[in-house]
Amino acid sequence: MNAERPEPDAIHVRGLRLWAHVGVLEAERQLGQWFELEFSLWADLAAAGGSDDLSLSYDYAQAIAALQALAAALRCLTLEHFAERALDELERLYGPLPLRVQVIKCRAPVSGFDGRVAVERFRRVVR
């Protein structure tokens, strides 16, 4: 039996609701709207798990605060750019780890459509 893990551990944050001024329509950028953001980072969490020492892990509260600040300041057209900027923030906090971000527009202003639209972006994908 191989004692080596096939993939590193991961931290996933889901359901982060953010008010942001993002959208193709001028009204979306002026008035703002709700988005939901999810992110994942992959890293070896064994030391933190064994010792119960937060300094050996990645404090997701810092990421949540940074993403809330980003959403409050950001003005852009596309979900793709919002996701890119979120990846930048996570990388600034945690360094060059494998990362995933999904930005979800809770109510896309498309006639006859009341679903959600999402963009998912990755950096340094874990294979």
PDB file of C-alpha atoms in Angstrom:
ATOM      1  CA  MET A   1       0.000   0.000   0.000  1.00  0.00           C
ATOM      2  CA  ASN A   2       1.321   3.421  -0.958  1.00  0.00           C
ATOM      3  CA  ALA A   3       1.471   5.729   2.100  1.00  0.00           C
ATOM      4  CA  GLU A   4       1.768   8.792  -0.125  1.00  0.00           C
ATOM      5  CA  ARG A   5      -1.444  10.720  -0.703  1.00  0.00           C
ATOM      6  CA  PRO A   6      -2.400  11.061  -4.374  1.00  0.00           C
ATOM      7  CA  GLU A   7      -3.575  14.679  -3.899  1.00  0.00           C
ATOM      8  CA  PRO A   8      -2.848  17.356  -1.326  1.00  0.00           C
ATOM      9  CA  ASP A   9      -5.413  18.468   1.190  1.00  0.00           C
ATOM     10  CA  ALA A  10      -7.697  21.406   0.447  1.00  0.00           C
ATOM     11  CA  ILE A  11      -9.554  24.234   2.134  1.00  0.00           C
ATOM     12  CA  HIS A  12     -12.889  25.132   0.524  1.00  0.00           C
ATOM     13  CA  VAL A  13     -14.924  28.247   1.306  1.00  0.00           C
ATOM     14  CA  ARG A  14     -18.449  28.320  -0.096  1.00  0.00           C
ATOM     15  CA  GLY A  15     -21.354  30.719   0.101  1.00  0.00           C
ATOM     16  CA  LEU A  16     -19.440  33.988   0.530  1.00  0.00           C
ATOM     17  CA  ARG A  17     -22.074  36.620  -0.383  1.00  0.00           C
ATOM     18  CA  LEU A  18     -20.628  39.843  -1.756  1.00  0.00           C
ATOM     19  CA  TRP A  19     -22.162  43.077  -3.011  1.00  0.00           C
ATOM     20  CA  ALA A  20     -20.194  44.265  -6.034  1.00  0.00           C
ATOM     21  CA  HIS A  21     -20.468  46.636  -8.977  1.00  0.00           C
ATOM     22  CA  VAL A  22     -19.795  44.211 -11.809  1.00  0.00           C
ATOM     23  CA  GLY A  23     -21.681  43.788 -15.053  1.00  0.00           C
ATOM     24  CA  VAL A  24     -21.929  44.667 -18.701  1.00  0.00           C
ATOM     25  CA  LEU A  25     -24.911  46.946 -18.125  1.00  0.00           C
ATOM     26  CA  GLU A  26     -24.155  50.425 -16.797  1.00  0.00           C
ATOM     27  CA  ALA A  27     -26.869  50.015 -14.136  1.00  0.00           C
ATOM     28  CA  GLU A  28     -25.134  46.882 -12.796  1.00  0.00           C
ATOM     29  CA  ARG A  29     -21.915  48.804 -12.301  1.00  0.00           C
ATOM     30  CA  GLN A  30     -23.638  51.847 -10.810  1.00  0.00           C
ATOM     31  CA  LEU A  31     -26.171  50.179  -8.518  1.00  0.00           C
ATOM     32  CA  GLY A  32     -24.345  46.946  -7.704  1.00  0.00           C
ATOM     33  CA  GLN A  33     -25.794  43.501  -7.094  1.00  0.00           C
ATOM     34  CA  TRP A  34     -25.266  40.315  -5.095  1.00  0.00           C
ATOM     35  CA  PHE A  35     -22.655  37.758  -6.029  1.00  0.00           C
ATOM     36  CA  GLU A  36     -21.633  34.539  -4.386  1.00  0.00           C
ATOM     37  CA  LEU A  37     -17.992  33.521  -4.346  1.00  0.00           C
ATOM     38  CA  GLU A  38     -16.424  30.160  -3.655  1.00  0.00           C
ATOM     39  CA  PHE A  39     -12.729  29.436  -3.428  1.00  0.00           C
ATOM     40  CA  SER A  40     -10.435  26.487  -2.831  1.00  0.00           C
ATOM     41  CA  LEU A  41      -6.750  26.223  -2.084  1.00  0.00           C
ATOM     42  CA  TRP A  42      -4.739  23.035  -2.114  1.00  0.00           C
ATOM     43  CA  ALA A  43      -1.925  22.506   0.373  1.00  0.00           C
ATOM     44  CA  ASP A  44      -0.576  19.935   2.802  1.00  0.00           C
ATOM     45  CA  LEU A  45      -2.602  20.414   5.982  1.00  0.00           C
ATOM     46  CA  ALA A  46      -1.170  17.440   7.899  1.00  0.00           C
ATOM     47  CA  ALA A  47       1.006  19.523  10.265  1.00  0.00           C
ATOM     48  CA  ALA A  48      -1.926  21.760  11.233  1.00  0.00           C
ATOM     49  CA  GLY A  49      -4.177  18.739  11.607  1.00  0.00           C
ATOM     50  CA  GLY A  50      -1.703  16.969  13.863  1.00  0.00           C
ATOM     51  CA  SER A  51      -0.829  19.942  16.042  1.00  0.00           C
ATOM     52  CA  ASP A  52      -4.037  22.049  16.018  1.00  0.00           C
ATOM     53  CA  ASP A  53      -1.810  25.066  15.248  1.00  0.00           C
ATOM     54  CA  LEU A  54      -3.418  27.680  12.978  1.00  0.00           C
ATOM     55  CA  SER A  55      -0.009  29.110  12.056  1.00  0.00           C
ATOM     56  CA  LEU A  56       0.652  25.834  10.198  1.00  0.00           C
ATOM     57  CA  SER A  57      -2.482  26.270   8.082  1.00  0.00           C
ATOM     58  CA  TYR A  58      -4.083  29.006   5.984  1.00  0.00           C
ATOM     59  CA  ASP A  59      -6.410  31.383   7.828  1.00  0.00           C
ATOM     60  CA  TYR A  60      -9.483  31.624   5.596  1.00  0.00           C
ATOM     61  CA  ALA A  61     -10.844  34.539   7.655  1.00  0.00           C
ATOM     62  CA  GLN A  62      -8.083  36.689   6.121  1.00  0.00           C
ATOM     63  CA  ALA A  63      -9.188  35.661   2.637  1.00  0.00           C
ATOM     64  CA  ILE A  64     -12.834  36.418   3.386  1.00  0.00           C
ATOM     65  CA  ALA A  65     -11.951  39.918   4.620  1.00  0.00           C
ATOM     66  CA  ALA A  66      -9.714  40.580   1.593  1.00  0.00           C
ATOM     67  CA  LEU A  67     -12.393  39.407  -0.850  1.00  0.00           C
ATOM     68  CA  GLN A  68     -15.036  41.536   0.885  1.00  0.00           C
ATOM     69  CA  ALA A  69     -12.758  44.583   0.500  1.00  0.00           C
ATOM     70  CA  LEU A  70     -12.099  43.707  -3.160  1.00  0.00           C
ATOM     71  CA  ALA A  71     -15.811  43.425  -3.915  1.00  0.00           C
ATOM     72  CA  ALA A  72     -16.513  46.782  -2.255  1.00  0.00           C
ATOM     73  CA  ALA A  73     -13.869  48.559  -4.360  1.00  0.00           C
ATOM     74  CA  LEU A  74     -14.134  46.751  -7.699  1.00  0.00           C
ATOM     75  CA  ARG A  75     -15.853  48.225 -10.754  1.00  0.00           C
ATOM     76  CA  CYS A  76     -15.626  46.071 -13.892  1.00  0.00           C
ATOM     77  CA  LEU A  77     -17.580  44.544 -16.758  1.00  0.00           C
ATOM     78  CA  THR A  78     -16.952  40.807 -16.522  1.00  0.00           C
ATOM     79  CA  LEU A  79     -17.166  37.955 -14.059  1.00  0.00           C
ATOM     80  CA  GLU A  80     -13.901  36.755 -15.580  1.00  0.00           C
ATOM     81  CA  HIS A  81     -12.114  39.902 -14.381  1.00  0.00           C
ATOM     82  CA  PHE A  82     -13.742  39.677 -10.946  1.00  0.00           C
ATOM     83  CA  ALA A  83     -12.488  36.075 -10.672  1.00  0.00           C
ATOM     84  CA  GLU A  84      -8.995  37.079 -11.833  1.00  0.00           C
ATOM     85  CA  ARG A  85      -8.783  39.806  -9.202  1.00  0.00           C
ATOM     86  CA  ALA A  86      -9.998  37.347  -6.543  1.00  0.00           C
ATOM     87  CA  LEU A  87      -7.231  34.922  -7.557  1.00  0.00           C
ATOM     88  CA  ASP A  88      -4.742  37.791  -7.270  1.00  0.00           C
ATOM     89  CA  GLU A  89      -5.928  38.504  -3.710  1.00  0.00           C
ATOM     90  CA  LEU A  90      -5.690  34.868  -2.664  1.00  0.00           C
ATOM     91  CA  GLU A  91      -2.221  34.558  -4.165  1.00  0.00           C
ATOM     92  CA  ARG A  92      -1.137  37.763  -2.397  1.00  0.00           C
ATOM     93  CA  LEU A  93      -2.235  36.241   0.922  1.00  0.00           C
ATOM     94  CA  TYR A  94      -1.089  32.656   0.519  1.00  0.00           C
ATOM     95  CA  GLY A  95       1.576  32.626  -2.170  1.00  0.00           C
ATOM     96  CA  PRO A  96       1.735  30.405  -5.251  1.00  0.00           C
ATOM     97  CA  LEU A  97      -0.623  27.594  -4.206  1.00  0.00           C
ATOM     98  CA  PRO A  98      -3.047  25.804  -6.513  1.00  0.00           C
ATOM     99  CA  LEU A  99      -6.212  27.917  -6.369  1.00  0.00           C
ATOM    100  CA  ARG A 100      -9.785  27.837  -7.658  1.00  0.00           C
ATOM    101  CA  VAL A 101     -12.325  30.661  -7.624  1.00  0.00           C
ATOM    102  CA  GLN A 102     -15.923  30.582  -8.737  1.00  0.00           C
ATOM    103  CA  VAL A 103     -17.845  33.874  -9.015  1.00  0.00           C
ATOM    104  CA  ILE A 104     -21.621  33.484  -9.266  1.00  0.00           C
ATOM    105  CA  LYS A 105     -23.970  36.251 -10.372  1.00  0.00           C
ATOM    106  CA  CYS A 106     -27.077  35.608  -8.309  1.00  0.00           C
ATOM    107  CA  ARG A 107     -29.502  37.337 -10.723  1.00  0.00           C
ATOM    108  CA  ALA A 108     -28.307  37.829 -14.253  1.00  0.00           C
ATOM    109  CA  PRO A 109     -30.346  40.555 -16.007  1.00  0.00           C
ATOM    110  CA  VAL A 110     -31.373  38.375 -18.944  1.00  0.00           C
ATOM    111  CA  SER A 111     -34.984  38.490 -20.068  1.00  0.00           C
ATOM    112  CA  GLY A 112     -36.864  35.265 -19.319  1.00  0.00           C
ATOM    113  CA  PHE A 113     -34.030  33.848 -17.189  1.00  0.00           C
ATOM    114  CA  ASP A 114     -34.007  33.726 -13.398  1.00  0.00           C
ATOM    115  CA  GLY A 115     -31.095  31.351 -12.898  1.00  0.00           C
ATOM    116  CA  ARG A 116     -27.528  32.005 -11.865  1.00  0.00           C
ATOM    117  CA  VAL A 117     -24.427  32.445 -14.019  1.00  0.00           C
ATOM    118  CA  ALA A 118     -20.928  31.511 -12.850  1.00  0.00           C
ATOM    119  CA  VAL A 119     -17.337  31.781 -13.980  1.00  0.00           C
ATOM    120  CA  GLU A 120     -14.742  29.412 -12.568  1.00  0.00           C
ATOM    121  CA  ARG A 121     -11.009  30.129 -12.806  1.00  0.00           C
ATOM    122  CA  PHE A 122      -7.939  28.156 -11.702  1.00  0.00           C
ATOM    123  CA  ARG A 123      -4.265  28.788 -11.020  1.00  0.00           C
ATOM    124  CA  ARG A 124      -1.694  26.012 -10.764  1.00  0.00           C
ATOM    125  CA  VAL A 125      -4.280  23.238 -11.089  1.00  0.00           C
ATOM    126  CA  VAL A 126      -3.751  20.097  -9.030  1.00  0.00           C
ATOM    127  CA  ARG A 127      -3.613  17.049 -11.264  1.00  0.00           C
TER     128      ARG A 127
END
